[in-house]
Amino acid sequence: MSFAVLQSDCKKLTNTLDDFSNDELDQILNNDAKIEEIINQAEDIYLKEIQNEKDTVIATNESLAELNLAREPELSEGREKLQAKTEEGEEISKRNEEKLKIIRDKNGDMSLETALAFLRTAASEMEEESDAIAKKFMEEGGDLEDFLEQFLAKRKIMHLRLVKADKMSKILQRGDPSLSNISSYPNSPPLNINSSYFPGIPTSMPPTVVPYPTGPLNMPMPPPYANLNYFQNHY
């Protein structure tokens, strides 16, 4: 029994003696049987209160038990959904790991720097192919429309790869500031070139300017006999 409960019981017992006079209290003090009777009455009241509290607790527990039983189907359904979601998540994670392994096996754990180097090389190769097409057309002539279709297709792919390389280079520079001086294209001239290298490009280019010409392309003109054949065939 805690001290608080004992103190409360003593207070209740003293309250029962408030109605007695001094003479009655003197008689009770000298009468052990009367004292025992008063204590028994107080115990009866205390036991009755405990019984009432017990009945209240039992009724509350029964109500909670009935409520829990009523929610058992909902709880079981939620448990099944959770189990299904857990299994689905494990399956997705497993598939992702398998796909990641396949990508790593194909790429050989290729780093971003390696991918950037390959992208720049591919852009350079595409530029060389377009230059070869232009050179062949200048030397041998041919159909102008076919030349433009092939040449512009190569140039388009080259510029797309250059843009991708430039974006990837900026991403790498955010993670490693030491890469800030890396150009976006391996065959491009340094940024501090003179203005005669590319006409129209200033000596000191702002950071947002890419180190390759972005203006209209000057298409190579066919030799005179090629022009003659073209106009004879089309006009």
Short mmCIF file of C-alpha atoms in Angstrom, two decimals:
data_model
loop_
_atom_site.label_atom_id
_atom_site.label_comp_id
_atom_site.label_asym_id
_atom_site.label_seq_id
_atom_site.Cartn_x
_atom_site.Cartn_y
_atom_site.Cartn_z
CA MET A 1 0.00 0.00 0.00
CA SER A 2 1.41 3.37 -0.99
CA PHE A 3 1.81 6.27 1.41
CA ALA A 4 -0.78 8.33 -0.47
CA VAL A 5 -3.40 5.59 -0.10
CA LEU A 6 -2.59 5.17 3.59
CA GLN A 7 -2.86 8.92 4.15
CA SER A 8 -6.23 8.97 2.38
CA ASP A 9 -7.52 6.10 4.55
CA CYS A 10 -6.40 7.84 7.74
CA LYS A 11 -8.17 11.01 6.65
CA LYS A 12 -11.39 9.09 6.05
CA LEU A 13 -11.09 7.45 9.46
CA THR A 14 -10.60 10.77 11.25
CA ASN A 15 -13.61 12.20 9.41
CA THR A 16 -15.80 9.56 11.06
CA LEU A 17 -14.72 10.89 14.48
CA ASP A 18 -15.64 14.53 13.78
CA ASP A 19 -19.23 14.05 14.94
CA PHE A 20 -18.22 12.67 18.35
CA SER A 21 -18.10 14.89 21.46
CA ASN A 22 -15.12 15.02 23.80
CA ASP A 23 -16.83 12.75 26.31
CA GLU A 24 -17.60 10.20 23.57
CA LEU A 25 -14.03 10.36 22.35
CA ASP A 26 -12.79 9.74 25.91
CA GLN A 27 -15.03 6.71 26.16
CA ILE A 28 -13.83 5.40 22.81
CA LEU A 29 -10.22 5.94 23.84
CA ASN A 30 -10.72 3.72 26.87
CA ASN A 31 -12.84 1.16 24.98
CA ASP A 32 -10.84 -1.16 22.73
CA ALA A 33 -13.96 -2.88 21.43
CA LYS A 34 -15.39 0.45 20.23
CA ILE A 35 -12.12 1.35 18.50
CA GLU A 36 -12.11 -2.00 16.71
CA GLU A 37 -15.72 -1.48 15.64
CA ILE A 38 -14.92 1.94 14.12
CA ILE A 39 -11.93 0.49 12.27
CA ASN A 40 -14.04 -2.36 10.90
CA GLN A 41 -16.64 0.09 9.65
CA ALA A 42 -13.92 2.11 7.92
CA GLU A 43 -12.54 -1.06 6.36
CA ASP A 44 -15.98 -1.99 5.07
CA ILE A 45 -16.33 1.41 3.40
CA TYR A 46 -12.80 1.14 1.96
CA LEU A 47 -13.39 -2.39 0.66
CA LYS A 48 -16.65 -1.31 -0.92
CA GLU A 49 -14.89 1.52 -2.76
CA ILE A 50 -12.21 -0.88 -3.95
CA GLN A 51 -14.86 -3.29 -5.20
CA ASN A 52 -16.63 -0.50 -7.09
CA GLU A 53 -13.33 0.58 -8.65
CA LYS A 54 -12.61 -3.03 -9.58
CA ASP A 55 -16.00 -3.40 -11.25
CA THR A 56 -15.39 -0.19 -13.22
CA VAL A 57 -11.98 -1.42 -14.43
CA ILE A 58 -13.44 -4.79 -15.44
CA ALA A 59 -16.24 -3.13 -17.39
CA THR A 60 -13.75 -0.85 -19.16
CA ASN A 61 -11.52 -3.79 -20.07
CA GLU A 62 -14.49 -5.75 -21.42
CA SER A 63 -15.51 -2.77 -23.56
CA LEU A 64 -11.98 -2.43 -24.95
CA ALA A 65 -11.81 -6.16 -25.63
CA GLU A 66 -15.07 -6.04 -27.59
CA LEU A 67 -13.79 -3.06 -29.57
CA ASN A 68 -10.55 -4.87 -30.39
CA LEU A 69 -12.45 -7.96 -31.49
CA ALA A 70 -14.63 -5.81 -33.74
CA ARG A 71 -11.49 -4.40 -35.39
CA GLU A 72 -9.83 -7.79 -35.81
CA PRO A 73 -10.91 -8.19 -39.49
CA GLU A 74 -9.59 -4.72 -40.31
CA LEU A 75 -6.35 -5.48 -38.49
CA SER A 76 -5.94 -8.78 -40.31
CA GLU A 77 -6.56 -7.12 -43.67
CA GLY A 78 -4.02 -4.41 -42.88
CA ARG A 79 -1.50 -7.02 -41.82
CA GLU A 80 -1.98 -8.89 -45.11
CA LYS A 81 -1.58 -5.68 -47.14
CA LEU A 82 1.59 -4.83 -45.25
CA GLN A 83 2.98 -8.29 -45.93
CA ALA A 84 2.11 -7.98 -49.63
CA LYS A 85 3.74 -4.53 -49.87
CA THR A 86 6.82 -5.83 -48.10
CA GLU A 87 7.15 -8.73 -50.54
CA GLU A 88 6.55 -6.37 -53.49
CA GLY A 89 9.23 -4.00 -52.22
CA GLU A 90 11.69 -6.85 -51.82
CA GLU A 91 10.93 -8.04 -55.37
CA ILE A 92 11.43 -4.53 -56.81
CA SER A 93 14.68 -4.16 -54.89
CA LYS A 94 15.85 -7.53 -56.21
CA ARG A 95 15.02 -6.56 -59.82
CA ASN A 96 16.82 -3.25 -59.43
CA GLU A 97 19.90 -5.00 -58.11
CA GLU A 98 19.83 -7.40 -61.07
CA LYS A 99 19.49 -4.53 -63.57
CA LEU A 100 22.26 -2.60 -61.86
CA LYS A 101 24.50 -5.67 -62.05
CA ILE A 102 23.75 -6.04 -65.77
CA ILE A 103 24.60 -2.38 -66.37
CA ARG A 104 27.82 -2.70 -64.40
CA ASP A 105 28.79 -5.84 -66.30
CA LYS A 106 28.17 -4.14 -69.64
CA ASN A 107 29.92 -0.91 -68.73
CA GLY A 108 32.65 -2.47 -66.64
CA ASP A 109 31.85 -0.10 -63.76
CA MET A 110 32.45 2.87 -66.07
CA SER A 111 32.99 6.12 -64.19
CA LEU A 112 31.50 9.45 -65.22
CA GLU A 113 34.94 10.67 -66.28
CA THR A 114 35.33 7.66 -68.59
CA ALA A 115 31.85 8.16 -70.02
CA LEU A 116 32.67 11.83 -70.64
CA ALA A 117 35.85 10.87 -72.48
CA PHE A 118 33.95 8.40 -74.67
CA LEU A 119 31.30 11.02 -75.42
CA ARG A 120 33.92 13.57 -76.45
CA THR A 121 35.67 11.00 -78.63
CA ALA A 122 32.37 10.10 -80.30
CA ALA A 123 31.71 13.79 -81.02
CA SER A 124 35.19 14.15 -82.49
CA GLU A 125 34.67 11.11 -84.71
CA MET A 126 31.35 12.49 -85.93
CA GLU A 127 33.02 15.80 -86.77
CA GLU A 128 35.69 13.98 -88.76
CA GLU A 129 33.02 12.02 -90.63
CA SER A 130 31.16 15.22 -91.54
CA ASP A 131 34.40 16.85 -92.67
CA ALA A 132 35.15 13.80 -94.82
CA ILE A 133 31.72 14.07 -96.45
CA ALA A 134 32.30 17.76 -97.17
CA LYS A 135 35.77 17.09 -98.57
CA LYS A 136 34.47 14.33 -100.82
CA PHE A 137 31.71 16.57 -102.11
CA MET A 138 34.18 19.38 -102.79
CA GLU A 139 36.49 17.07 -104.72
CA GLU A 140 34.09 14.74 -106.51
CA GLY A 141 30.83 16.64 -106.59
CA GLY A 142 27.48 14.89 -106.51
CA ASP A 143 23.85 15.55 -105.66
CA LEU A 144 23.55 18.61 -103.43
CA GLU A 145 20.45 17.41 -101.60
CA ASP A 146 22.08 14.09 -100.72
CA PHE A 147 25.16 15.91 -99.52
CA LEU A 148 23.19 18.31 -97.32
CA GLU A 149 21.14 15.47 -95.85
CA GLN A 150 24.24 13.46 -94.90
CA PHE A 151 26.33 16.41 -93.80
CA LEU A 152 23.66 18.04 -91.62
CA ALA A 153 22.73 14.70 -90.03
CA LYS A 154 26.36 14.16 -88.97
CA ARG A 155 26.66 17.73 -87.72
CA LYS A 156 23.46 17.44 -85.73
CA ILE A 157 24.69 14.32 -83.95
CA MET A 158 28.04 15.99 -83.31
CA HIS A 159 26.45 19.07 -81.70
CA LEU A 160 24.11 16.93 -79.58
CA ARG A 161 27.08 15.01 -78.25
CA LEU A 162 28.95 18.24 -77.58
CA VAL A 163 26.02 19.61 -75.58
CA LYS A 164 25.77 16.38 -73.58
CA ALA A 165 29.51 16.44 -72.94
CA ASP A 166 29.30 20.05 -71.80
CA LYS A 167 26.47 19.26 -69.36
CA MET A 168 28.28 16.20 -68.01
CA SER A 169 31.46 18.25 -67.56
CA LYS A 170 29.54 20.82 -65.50
CA ILE A 171 28.07 18.05 -63.35
CA LEU A 172 31.55 16.67 -62.68
CA GLN A 173 32.86 20.15 -61.89
CA ARG A 174 30.26 20.54 -59.14
CA GLY A 175 31.61 17.43 -57.43
CA ASP A 176 35.32 18.12 -58.15
CA PRO A 177 36.37 21.79 -58.55
CA SER A 178 39.74 20.65 -59.94
CA LEU A 179 37.93 19.67 -63.14
CA SER A 180 36.82 23.26 -63.82
CA ASN A 181 39.47 23.72 -66.52
CA ILE A 182 38.39 20.69 -68.53
CA SER A 183 37.06 21.69 -71.92
CA SER A 184 33.81 20.29 -73.20
CA TYR A 185 35.43 18.96 -76.36
CA PRO A 186 38.89 17.37 -76.62
CA ASN A 187 39.64 18.74 -80.10
CA SER A 188 38.49 22.27 -79.30
CA PRO A 189 41.11 25.03 -78.95
CA PRO A 190 41.88 26.47 -75.51
CA LEU A 191 39.61 29.17 -74.21
CA ASN A 192 42.28 31.88 -74.45
CA ILE A 193 42.72 31.57 -78.22
CA ASN A 194 43.10 34.57 -80.48
CA SER A 195 40.11 35.89 -82.33
CA SER A 196 41.45 34.77 -85.70
CA TYR A 197 41.02 31.08 -84.83
CA PHE A 198 37.25 31.26 -85.21
CA PRO A 199 36.01 34.42 -86.90
CA GLY A 200 33.36 36.11 -84.84
CA ILE A 201 34.45 34.56 -81.52
CA PRO A 202 36.07 37.08 -79.12
CA THR A 203 39.47 36.42 -77.56
CA SER A 204 38.06 36.16 -74.04
CA MET A 205 34.89 34.13 -74.10
CA PRO A 206 32.40 34.34 -71.23
CA PRO A 207 31.89 31.13 -69.20
CA THR A 208 28.53 30.47 -70.82
CA VAL A 209 30.00 30.30 -74.34
CA VAL A 210 30.96 26.84 -75.56
CA PRO A 211 34.38 26.51 -77.22
CA TYR A 212 33.02 25.67 -80.66
CA PRO A 213 31.05 27.71 -83.22
CA THR A 214 27.30 27.73 -82.67
CA GLY A 215 26.30 30.10 -85.48
CA PRO A 216 25.13 29.22 -88.98
CA LEU A 217 27.34 26.70 -90.71
CA ASN A 218 29.02 27.82 -93.94
CA MET A 219 28.24 24.99 -96.30
CA PRO A 220 31.04 24.11 -98.77
CA MET A 221 30.07 24.93 -102.31
CA PRO A 222 30.36 22.29 -105.03
CA PRO A 223 32.81 22.70 -107.90
CA PRO A 224 31.51 24.37 -111.08
CA TYR A 225 30.81 21.18 -112.94
CA ALA A 226 28.83 19.84 -109.98
CA ASN A 227 26.67 22.97 -109.96
CA LEU A 228 26.13 22.57 -113.70
CA ASN A 229 25.00 18.98 -113.27
CA TYR A 230 22.68 19.94 -110.43
CA PHE A 231 20.92 22.71 -112.34
CA GLN A 232 20.73 20.59 -115.50
CA ASN A 233 19.02 17.83 -113.52
CA HIS A 234 16.61 20.05 -111.60
CA TYR A 235 15.78 22.98 -113.81
#
